[in-house]
Amino acid sequence: MHQQQDLFIGGEWRRPRSDRRITVVSPNSGGSIGSVPEAGEADVDAAVSAARAAFEDPEGWARWEPRRRAEVLRRFADALDRRGEETARLVSSQNGMPIVTSSAVEAVFPGVLLRYYADLVVDTAHEELREPVAAAGKTLVTREALGVVAAIVPWNFPQGLAAYKYAPALAAGCTLVIKPSPETVLDSVPLAEAATEAGIPPGVINIVPGGAETGAHLVSHPGVDAVAFTGSTAVGRRVGEVCGRLLRPVTLELGGKSAAIILDDVDFGLPGLGDGVYGATLANNGQACFACSRILAPRSRYAETVDFFTGLAGSLTVGDSLDPATRIGPVVSERQRERIEGYIRTGVTEGARIAFGGGRPDGLAGWFVEPTIFADVDNHHTIAREEIFGPVLSVIAYDDEDDAVRIANDSDFGLAGTVWTQDEGRGLAVARRVETGSFGVNTYTAEPTAPFGGVKASGLGSELGPEALQHFQRVKSIYL
Ligand code: NAD
């Protein structure tokens, strides 16, 4: 049982001003596994003040030479790596992510990102002298840290997605108030401990666990300069509206309904294909923004495609998220399971056919849903249009490549996607035509050096890559 009494604000563990607490429930059992204080408005105010003071300190983090910040970021990466196993266990015990996934992603990605941005900020010029085409003199273009960043994080990859925000923001010289989701609050403790151990100065990182109210107060706080949000499209729209009114820079990383396009030359017997497809579709129990939950299958090989996916679903061990054999763990909460089961019922009512799963696995007490494959799905069905955020895939037939691209693009969302083929050139040609922020040819893995974001209802702006470092800087032109 993890019982946390204090909040990490201003570099210390402080007694909260709010007396509310967040209880964390295990999705494996439904039992309580810990609790932390919920940050109320006064706690958010204290966290923003600490971040502002740290940012405005004339000798502080934002004024340090990039090289000096980079050294601390590398130590932060090492301190997080040392806590990787603990972090992976905490994440999996809260959100149901199979421990193999949290060990490979949640435990590792933050360190990778911190080292990448530490190198990048040292290697990037922050001032540039430009030759004039109209003025008499040159112009000095400078880049400075943007200020205090509010980072709002969802529960599905809580540590990885927090690092998408704090790694470039810290490298740029910003300070942060991070708001984890109420479902995943315990993994903030090793994050705060690692920051302290690494020598991140007090107030540069502050953590305010809480729900919608805490998040809304933080996003509109007058002491915040920029917002980095990852979450659902519905909440993202609200956050975007507030930031629009306040003219506050914002990135919105939102939902998806991505397509995995199976080309007619695919070799279903290819070693490793199942693992790659699992990573793009059912990883983290389908609780991934980038999940390709629509499978587009050539009509000529439709039955074979459905067989491949039912075979894949049947081969995945469903079980406790902390068991290294598990490939499908429980979904995050009872409410989320009800939502997913509602979609499964709607799929059947609208005429799709369950080719695999559809129910709850026997003998498991937590919030489990069988990996579920729907066949005979039309792209207009609800299960093909809305984000289910669970282990449910819909196989949709297409006539030819143009039709596949048309169906892939016939979606409100535009986050990710994949194509599976023996011919990489053909795959790349398809990749160029799909309207999404990222796309994989025979793979799908987010890469730190490349921007990650969505188009259409999947978001605004991007994270990762040099673009994210620039996002946390503001430019100034000094005419000479
Ligand atoms: P959510 O939108 O319910 O919550 C996201 C975060 O916003 C949480 O921390 C929540 O407490 C906070 N929040 C809620 N209301 C708020 C408000 N009014 N103002 C400020 N903050 C508020 O999403 P979720 O259920 O935690 O996460 C799942 C969703 O996140 C899915 O839609 C998924 O696709 C999306 N997601 C997107 C990406 C991406 O990079 N595009 C990555 C992961 C998850």
Coordinates of C-alpha atoms and ligand atoms in Angstrom, one line a residue:
M1 CA 0.0 0.0 0.0
H2 CA 1.5 3.4 -1.1
Q3 CA 0.4 6.2 1.2
Q4 CA 1.7 9.6 0.3
Q5 CA 1.0 12.5 2.7
D6 CA 2.6 15.4 0.9
L7 CA 2.8 17.2 -2.5
F8 CA 6.1 17.9 -4.4
I9 CA 6.1 21.7 -4.7
G10 CA 9.1 24.0 -4.6
G11 CA 11.6 21.1 -4.4
E12 CA 10.2 19.8 -1.2
W13 CA 7.4 17.5 0.1
R14 CA 4.8 20.0 1.4
R15 CA 1.7 19.4 3.5
P16 CA -1.3 19.9 1.1
R17 CA -3.7 22.7 1.7
S18 CA -6.6 20.6 0.4
D19 CA -7.8 17.7 2.6
R20 CA -9.1 15.6 -0.3
R21 CA -7.3 12.4 -1.3
I22 CA -7.1 10.3 -4.4
T23 CA -7.4 6.6 -3.9
V24 CA -5.8 4.4 -6.5
V25 CA -7.6 1.1 -7.4
S26 CA -5.8 -1.9 -8.9
P27 CA -7.4 -2.8 -12.3
N28 CA -6.1 -6.4 -11.7
S29 CA -8.3 -6.8 -8.5
G30 CA -10.5 -3.8 -8.0
G31 CA -8.8 -3.3 -4.6
S32 CA -7.2 -0.2 -3.3
I33 CA -3.4 0.0 -3.7
G34 CA -2.7 3.4 -2.3
S35 CA -3.6 7.0 -2.0
V36 CA -2.1 10.5 -2.4
P37 CA -3.3 14.0 -1.6
E38 CA -5.4 15.6 -4.3
A39 CA -4.1 19.1 -5.2
G40 CA -6.8 21.8 -4.7
E41 CA -6.7 25.3 -6.0
A42 CA -4.5 26.7 -3.2
D43 CA -2.0 23.8 -3.9
V44 CA -2.0 24.6 -7.6
D45 CA -1.4 28.3 -6.8
A46 CA 1.5 27.3 -4.6
A47 CA 3.0 25.1 -7.4
V48 CA 2.6 27.9 -10.0
S49 CA 4.2 30.4 -7.6
A50 CA 7.2 28.1 -7.0
A51 CA 7.6 27.5 -10.8
R52 CA 7.4 31.3 -11.4
A53 CA 9.9 32.1 -8.8
A54 CA 12.3 29.4 -10.2
F55 CA 11.8 30.8 -13.7
E56 CA 12.3 34.4 -12.7
D57 CA 15.3 33.8 -10.5
P58 CA 18.0 36.0 -12.2
E59 CA 20.6 33.3 -11.4
G60 CA 18.2 30.5 -12.0
W61 CA 17.5 27.6 -14.3
A62 CA 16.3 29.7 -17.3
R63 CA 19.5 31.8 -17.1
W64 CA 21.9 28.9 -16.9
E65 CA 24.1 28.1 -19.9
P66 CA 22.5 25.2 -21.9
R67 CA 25.6 23.1 -21.1
R68 CA 24.9 23.4 -17.3
R69 CA 21.2 22.5 -17.7
A70 CA 22.2 19.6 -19.9
E71 CA 24.5 18.1 -17.2
V72 CA 21.6 18.1 -14.7
L73 CA 19.3 16.6 -17.3
R74 CA 21.7 13.7 -17.9
R75 CA 21.9 13.1 -14.1
F76 CA 18.1 13.3 -14.0
A77 CA 18.0 10.6 -16.8
D78 CA 20.4 8.4 -14.7
A79 CA 18.3 8.8 -11.6
L80 CA 15.1 7.9 -13.5
D81 CA 16.8 4.9 -15.0
R82 CA 17.8 3.7 -11.5
R83 CA 14.1 3.8 -10.6
G84 CA 13.0 2.2 -13.9
E85 CA 11.8 -1.0 -12.4
E86 CA 9.9 0.7 -9.6
T87 CA 8.3 3.1 -12.2
A88 CA 7.3 0.2 -14.5
R89 CA 5.7 -1.7 -11.6
L90 CA 3.8 1.4 -10.3
V91 CA 2.5 2.2 -13.8
S92 CA 1.4 -1.3 -14.6
S93 CA -0.3 -1.8 -11.2
Q94 CA -2.4 1.4 -11.7
N95 CA -3.4 1.4 -15.4
G96 CA -3.2 -2.3 -16.4
M97 CA -0.3 -1.9 -18.9
P98 CA 1.5 -5.3 -19.3
I99 CA 4.7 -5.1 -17.4
V100 CA 6.8 -6.0 -20.5
T101 CA 5.5 -2.8 -22.1
S102 CA 6.0 -0.5 -19.1
S103 CA 9.5 -2.0 -18.6
A104 CA 10.3 -1.2 -22.2
V105 CA 8.6 2.2 -22.5
E106 CA 7.7 3.9 -19.3
A107 CA 10.9 2.9 -17.5
V108 CA 13.2 3.8 -20.5
F109 CA 11.7 6.5 -22.6
P110 CA 12.1 9.4 -20.1
G111 CA 15.8 8.8 -19.8
V112 CA 16.2 8.5 -23.6
L113 CA 14.3 11.8 -24.1
L114 CA 16.2 13.7 -21.4
R115 CA 19.6 12.7 -23.0
Y116 CA 18.4 13.6 -26.5
Y117 CA 17.2 17.1 -25.4
A118 CA 20.4 17.6 -23.3
D119 CA 22.5 17.0 -26.4
L120 CA 20.2 18.9 -28.7
V121 CA 20.1 22.1 -26.5
V122 CA 23.9 22.1 -26.4
D123 CA 24.2 21.6 -30.1
T124 CA 21.6 24.2 -31.2
A125 CA 22.4 27.8 -31.7
H126 CA 20.1 30.1 -29.7
E127 CA 21.1 33.2 -31.5
E128 CA 21.4 33.9 -35.2
L129 CA 22.6 37.0 -37.1
R130 CA 20.5 37.5 -40.2
E131 CA 21.6 39.5 -43.3
P132 CA 19.0 42.2 -44.3
V133 CA 17.1 42.3 -47.5
A134 CA 15.3 45.6 -46.7
A135 CA 16.6 47.1 -43.4
A136 CA 20.0 48.9 -43.2
G137 CA 21.5 46.7 -40.6
K138 CA 21.5 43.0 -39.6
T139 CA 19.0 41.4 -37.2
L140 CA 19.9 39.3 -34.2
V141 CA 17.2 36.6 -33.7
T142 CA 17.3 35.2 -30.2
R143 CA 15.5 32.2 -28.6
E144 CA 14.6 32.3 -24.9
A145 CA 12.8 30.0 -22.6
L146 CA 9.0 30.4 -22.8
G147 CA 8.3 30.4 -19.1
V148 CA 6.1 28.4 -16.8
V149 CA 4.6 25.3 -18.5
A150 CA 1.5 23.5 -17.4
A151 CA 1.8 19.9 -18.4
I152 CA -1.4 17.9 -18.3
V153 CA -0.9 14.1 -18.7
P154 CA -3.3 11.2 -19.3
W155 CA -3.1 7.8 -17.5
N156 CA -2.3 5.5 -20.4
F157 CA 1.5 6.3 -20.7
P158 CA 1.8 8.5 -17.7
Q159 CA 5.6 8.7 -17.4
G160 CA 6.5 8.6 -21.2
L161 CA 4.0 11.3 -22.0
A162 CA 5.1 13.5 -19.0
A163 CA 8.6 13.2 -20.4
Y164 CA 7.4 14.3 -23.9
K165 CA 6.7 17.6 -22.2
Y166 CA 9.3 18.1 -19.4
A167 CA 12.3 16.9 -21.4
P168 CA 12.2 19.6 -24.1
A169 CA 10.7 22.2 -21.7
L170 CA 13.5 21.7 -19.2
A171 CA 16.2 21.8 -21.9
A172 CA 14.8 25.1 -23.1
G173 CA 15.0 26.5 -19.6
C174 CA 11.3 26.5 -18.7
T175 CA 9.9 25.4 -15.3
L176 CA 6.9 23.2 -15.0
V177 CA 3.8 22.3 -13.1
I178 CA 2.9 18.7 -14.0
K179 CA -0.6 17.4 -13.4
P180 CA -0.9 13.6 -13.5
S181 CA -4.3 11.9 -14.1
P182 CA -6.0 10.7 -10.9
E183 CA -5.8 7.1 -12.2
T184 CA -1.9 7.2 -12.2
V185 CA -0.5 9.3 -9.4
L186 CA 1.8 6.9 -7.6
D187 CA 4.5 6.9 -10.3
S188 CA 5.0 10.7 -9.6
V189 CA 6.9 9.8 -6.4
P190 CA 10.0 8.3 -8.1
L191 CA 9.8 11.1 -10.7
A192 CA 10.1 13.7 -7.9
E193 CA 12.8 11.7 -6.0
A194 CA 14.8 11.5 -9.2
A195 CA 14.5 15.2 -9.9
T196 CA 15.8 16.0 -6.3
E197 CA 18.6 13.5 -6.5
A198 CA 19.7 14.9 -9.9
G199 CA 19.9 18.5 -8.5
I200 CA 17.0 19.9 -10.5
P201 CA 16.7 23.2 -8.6
P202 CA 13.7 23.8 -6.3
G203 CA 10.5 24.9 -8.1
V204 CA 11.7 23.8 -11.6
I205 CA 9.4 20.8 -11.4
N206 CA 6.2 20.7 -9.3
I207 CA 3.6 18.0 -9.3
V208 CA -0.1 18.5 -8.6
P209 CA -2.1 15.2 -8.8
G210 CA -5.8 15.8 -9.5
G211 CA -8.7 15.6 -11.9
A212 CA -10.6 18.0 -14.1
E213 CA -11.0 20.8 -11.6
T214 CA -7.3 20.8 -10.7
G215 CA -6.4 20.7 -14.4
A216 CA -8.9 23.5 -15.3
H217 CA -7.5 25.7 -12.6
L218 CA -4.0 25.1 -13.8
V219 CA -4.6 25.7 -17.5
S220 CA -6.3 29.1 -16.8
H221 CA -3.8 30.2 -14.1
P222 CA -2.4 33.7 -14.7
G223 CA 1.0 32.5 -13.7
V224 CA 1.2 29.9 -16.5
D225 CA 2.8 30.9 -19.9
A226 CA 2.2 27.8 -22.0
V227 CA 0.2 24.5 -21.8
A228 CA 1.1 21.1 -23.0
F229 CA -1.9 18.8 -23.0
T230 CA -2.4 15.1 -23.8
G231 CA -5.8 13.6 -23.4
S232 CA -9.1 13.1 -25.1
T233 CA -10.4 15.3 -27.9
A234 CA -13.4 16.5 -25.8
V235 CA -11.2 17.8 -23.0
G236 CA -8.6 19.0 -25.5
R237 CA -11.2 21.3 -27.2
R238 CA -12.0 22.8 -23.8
V239 CA -8.3 23.4 -23.0
G240 CA -7.8 24.9 -26.4
E241 CA -10.7 27.3 -26.0
V242 CA -9.3 28.6 -22.7
C243 CA -5.8 28.9 -24.2
G244 CA -7.3 30.7 -27.2
R245 CA -9.0 33.3 -25.0
L246 CA -5.8 33.8 -23.0
L247 CA -3.6 33.8 -26.1
R248 CA -1.5 31.1 -24.4
P249 CA 0.6 28.8 -26.5
V250 CA -0.7 25.2 -26.4
T251 CA 0.0 21.8 -27.8
L252 CA -3.0 19.4 -27.9
E253 CA -2.2 15.7 -28.3
L254 CA -5.6 14.1 -28.6
G255 CA -7.5 10.9 -29.6
G256 CA -7.2 8.8 -32.6
K257 CA -9.0 6.1 -34.8
S258 CA -6.0 5.1 -36.9
A259 CA -6.0 2.6 -39.7
A260 CA -3.7 -0.3 -40.3
I261 CA -3.7 -0.9 -44.0
I262 CA -3.0 -4.5 -45.1
L263 CA -1.8 -4.5 -48.7
D264 CA -2.6 -7.4 -50.9
D265 CA 1.0 -8.6 -51.1
V266 CA 1.3 -9.0 -47.3
D267 CA 3.0 -12.2 -46.1
F268 CA 1.1 -13.3 -43.0
G269 CA 3.7 -16.0 -42.4
L270 CA 6.5 -13.4 -42.0
P271 CA 8.4 -14.0 -38.7
G272 CA 7.9 -11.0 -36.4
L273 CA 4.8 -9.7 -38.2
G274 CA 2.5 -10.6 -35.3
D275 CA 4.7 -8.8 -32.8
G276 CA 4.8 -5.7 -35.0
V277 CA 1.1 -5.7 -35.7
Y278 CA 0.4 -6.3 -31.9
G279 CA 2.5 -3.2 -31.1
A280 CA 0.5 -1.0 -33.5
T281 CA -2.9 -2.3 -32.6
L282 CA -3.4 -4.0 -29.2
A283 CA -0.3 -2.8 -27.2
N284 CA -1.3 -1.5 -23.8
N285 CA -4.6 -3.3 -24.1
G286 CA -5.6 -1.0 -26.9
Q287 CA -5.3 2.0 -24.6
A288 CA -3.0 3.9 -26.9
C289 CA -3.7 7.1 -28.8
F290 CA -1.8 5.7 -31.8
A291 CA -3.6 2.3 -31.8
C292 CA -4.7 1.2 -35.2
S293 CA -8.1 0.1 -34.2
R294 CA -9.4 0.0 -37.8
I295 CA -7.8 -2.8 -39.9
L296 CA -8.3 -2.2 -43.6
A297 CA -8.2 -5.5 -45.5
P298 CA -8.1 -6.1 -49.3
R299 CA -11.4 -7.7 -50.3
S300 CA -9.4 -10.4 -52.1
R301 CA -7.7 -11.4 -48.8
Y302 CA -10.4 -10.4 -46.4
A303 CA -11.1 -13.9 -44.8
E304 CA -7.3 -14.5 -44.5
T305 CA -6.9 -11.1 -42.7
V306 CA -9.7 -11.8 -40.3
D307 CA -8.1 -15.3 -39.6
F308 CA -4.7 -13.6 -39.0
F309 CA -6.2 -11.2 -36.5
T310 CA -8.3 -13.8 -34.7
G311 CA -5.1 -16.0 -34.5
L312 CA -3.1 -13.1 -33.1
A313 CA -5.8 -12.2 -30.5
G314 CA -6.0 -15.9 -29.5
S315 CA -2.3 -16.1 -29.0
L316 CA -2.1 -13.3 -26.5
T317 CA -1.9 -14.2 -22.9
V318 CA -4.6 -12.3 -21.0
G319 CA -3.8 -11.8 -17.3
D320 CA -2.4 -9.8 -14.4
S321 CA -0.5 -6.8 -15.7
L322 CA 2.4 -7.5 -13.4
D323 CA 2.9 -11.0 -14.9
P324 CA 5.7 -10.9 -17.5
A325 CA 3.8 -13.4 -19.6
T326 CA 0.8 -11.0 -20.0
R327 CA 0.2 -9.4 -23.3
I328 CA -3.3 -8.1 -22.6
G329 CA -3.9 -6.8 -19.1
P330 CA -7.0 -5.3 -17.6
V331 CA -8.3 -1.9 -18.8
V332 CA -7.8 1.0 -16.5
S333 CA -11.1 1.1 -14.6
E334 CA -14.5 -0.4 -14.2
R335 CA -16.0 2.7 -15.9
Q336 CA -13.7 2.2 -18.9
R337 CA -14.7 -1.5 -19.2
E338 CA -18.4 -0.5 -19.2
R339 CA -17.6 2.0 -22.0
I340 CA -15.8 -0.6 -24.0
E341 CA -18.5 -3.2 -23.5
G342 CA -21.1 -0.6 -24.6
Y343 CA -19.2 -0.2 -27.9
I344 CA -19.0 -4.0 -28.3
R345 CA -22.9 -4.2 -27.9
T346 CA -23.3 -1.3 -30.4
G347 CA -21.0 -3.1 -32.9
V348 CA -23.2 -6.1 -32.8
T349 CA -26.5 -4.1 -32.9
E350 CA -25.2 -2.2 -36.0
G351 CA -24.5 -5.4 -37.9
A352 CA -20.8 -6.2 -37.3
R353 CA -19.8 -9.8 -36.5
I354 CA -17.6 -10.8 -33.5
A355 CA -14.9 -13.1 -35.0
F356 CA -13.1 -13.4 -31.7
G357 CA -13.7 -12.4 -28.0
G358 CA -16.3 -9.9 -27.1
G359 CA -16.7 -10.9 -23.5
R360 CA -14.8 -11.1 -20.2
P361 CA -12.2 -13.8 -19.8
D362 CA -12.9 -16.5 -17.3
G363 CA -11.3 -16.6 -13.9
L364 CA -10.0 -13.0 -13.7
A365 CA -11.4 -10.7 -11.1
G366 CA -10.3 -7.2 -12.4
W367 CA -11.5 -5.0 -15.3
F368 CA -10.6 -7.4 -18.1
V369 CA -12.0 -7.4 -21.6
E370 CA -11.1 -10.2 -24.1
P371 CA -9.2 -9.0 -27.1
T372 CA -12.0 -8.6 -29.6
I373 CA -11.9 -8.8 -33.4
F374 CA -15.0 -7.5 -35.3
A375 CA -15.4 -8.6 -38.9
D376 CA -17.9 -7.3 -41.5
V377 CA -17.4 -3.7 -40.2
D378 CA -18.5 -0.8 -42.3
N379 CA -16.5 2.4 -41.9
H380 CA -19.7 4.2 -41.0
H381 CA -20.3 1.9 -38.0
T382 CA -19.9 3.6 -34.6
I383 CA -17.1 1.2 -33.7
A384 CA -15.2 2.4 -36.8
R385 CA -15.7 6.1 -36.0
E386 CA -15.3 6.6 -32.3
E387 CA -12.2 5.9 -30.2
I388 CA -12.9 2.9 -28.0
F389 CA -9.6 2.9 -26.1
G390 CA -9.7 -0.9 -25.4
P391 CA -8.6 -4.1 -27.0
V392 CA -11.2 -4.0 -29.8
L393 CA -10.3 -4.1 -33.6
S394 CA -12.6 -3.6 -36.5
V395 CA -11.7 -5.3 -39.9
I396 CA -13.0 -3.3 -42.8
A397 CA -12.9 -4.4 -46.5
Y398 CA -11.5 -2.3 -49.2
D399 CA -11.5 -2.7 -53.1
D400 CA -8.1 -1.2 -54.1
E401 CA -5.4 1.0 -52.8
D402 CA -7.3 4.2 -53.6
D403 CA -10.2 2.9 -51.7
A404 CA -8.0 2.0 -48.7
V405 CA -6.6 5.5 -48.6
R406 CA -10.1 7.0 -48.9
I407 CA -11.4 4.9 -46.0
A408 CA -8.3 5.6 -43.9
N409 CA -8.9 9.3 -44.4
D410 CA -12.6 9.1 -43.8
S411 CA -12.3 9.8 -40.1
D412 CA -12.6 12.7 -37.8
F413 CA -9.2 11.9 -36.4
G414 CA -5.7 11.9 -38.0
L415 CA -3.2 10.8 -35.4
A416 CA -1.3 7.7 -36.7
G417 CA -1.6 4.7 -39.0
T418 CA 0.4 1.9 -40.5
V419 CA 0.7 -0.1 -43.7
W420 CA 1.8 -3.7 -44.0
T421 CA 3.4 -4.9 -47.2
Q422 CA 6.4 -6.7 -48.7
D423 CA 7.1 -3.7 -50.9
E424 CA 8.4 -0.8 -48.9
G425 CA 8.1 1.6 -51.9
R426 CA 4.4 0.8 -52.2
G427 CA 4.0 1.3 -48.4
L428 CA 5.8 4.7 -48.5
A429 CA 3.5 5.8 -51.4
V430 CA 0.4 4.9 -49.2
A431 CA 2.0 6.6 -46.2
R432 CA 2.3 9.9 -48.1
R433 CA -1.4 9.9 -48.9
V434 CA -2.8 9.3 -45.4
E435 CA -3.8 12.4 -43.5
T436 CA -2.1 11.8 -40.1
G437 CA 0.6 13.2 -38.0
S438 CA 2.7 10.0 -38.0
F439 CA 2.6 6.8 -40.0
G440 CA 4.5 3.5 -39.9
V441 CA 5.6 1.2 -42.8
N442 CA 5.7 -2.3 -41.4
T443 CA 6.3 -0.9 -37.9
Y444 CA 5.1 1.7 -35.5
T445 CA 7.5 3.2 -33.0
A446 CA 7.6 6.8 -31.9
E447 CA 11.1 8.2 -32.4
P448 CA 12.5 11.0 -30.2
T449 CA 14.1 12.9 -33.1
A450 CA 10.9 13.1 -35.1
P451 CA 7.8 15.2 -34.3
F452 CA 4.8 13.4 -33.0
G453 CA 1.3 15.0 -33.2
G454 CA -2.1 14.8 -34.8
V455 CA -4.1 16.5 -37.5
K456 CA -7.9 17.1 -37.6
A457 CA -9.5 16.1 -34.3
S458 CA -6.3 14.5 -33.1
G459 CA -4.7 17.7 -32.1
L460 CA -2.7 20.8 -32.6
G461 CA 1.0 21.2 -32.7
S462 CA 3.5 18.4 -32.0
E463 CA 5.8 17.0 -29.4
L464 CA 9.3 15.4 -29.8
G465 CA 12.1 16.3 -32.2
P466 CA 13.8 19.7 -32.5
E467 CA 10.3 21.2 -33.1
A468 CA 9.4 20.5 -29.4
L469 CA 12.5 22.4 -28.2
Q470 CA 11.5 25.4 -30.3
H471 CA 8.0 25.1 -29.0
F472 CA 9.2 25.9 -25.5
Q473 CA 11.2 28.9 -26.7
R474 CA 10.1 32.3 -27.8
V475 CA 11.8 34.2 -30.5
K476 CA 12.8 37.9 -30.4
S477 CA 14.2 40.0 -33.3
I478 CA 16.7 42.6 -32.3
Y479 CA 17.3 45.0 -35.3
L480 CA 20.9 46.3 -35.3
Ligands
NAD1 P1 -8.9 12.9 -20.5 O1 -9.1 13.9 -21.6 O2 -10.1 12.5 -19.7 O3 -7.8 13.5 -19.4 C1 -6.5 13.9 -19.8 C2 -6.0 14.8 -18.7 O4 -6.8 16.0 -18.7 C3 -6.1 14.2 -17.3 O5 -5.0 14.6 -16.6 C4 -7.3 14.9 -16.8 O6 -7.4 14.9 -15.3 C5 -7.2 16.3 -17.3 N1 -8.4 17.1 -17.4 C6 -9.7 16.7 -17.5 N2 -10.5 17.7 -17.6 C7 -9.7 18.8 -17.7 C8 -10.0 20.2 -17.9 N3 -11.2 20.7 -18.0 N4 -8.9 21.1 -17.9 C9 -7.7 20.6 -17.8 N5 -7.4 19.3 -17.6 C10 -8.4 18.4 -17.6 O7 -8.1 11.7 -21.2 P2 -7.7 10.3 -20.5 O8 -8.9 9.5 -20.4 O9 -6.8 10.6 -19.3 O10 -6.7 9.7 -21.6 C11 -7.1 9.1 -22.8 C12 -7.2 10.0 -24.0 O11 -6.0 10.6 -24.2 C13 -7.6 9.2 -25.2 O12 -8.5 10.0 -26.0 C14 -6.2 9.2 -26.0 O13 -6.3 9.0 -27.3 C15 -5.6 10.4 -25.6 N6 -4.2 10.3 -25.7 C16 -3.6 11.1 -26.8 C17 -2.2 11.0 -27.0 C18 -1.5 11.7 -28.1 O14 -0.3 11.9 -28.0 N7 -2.2 12.2 -29.1 C19 -1.4 10.1 -26.2 C20 -2.1 9.4 -25.1 C21 -3.5 9.5 -24.9

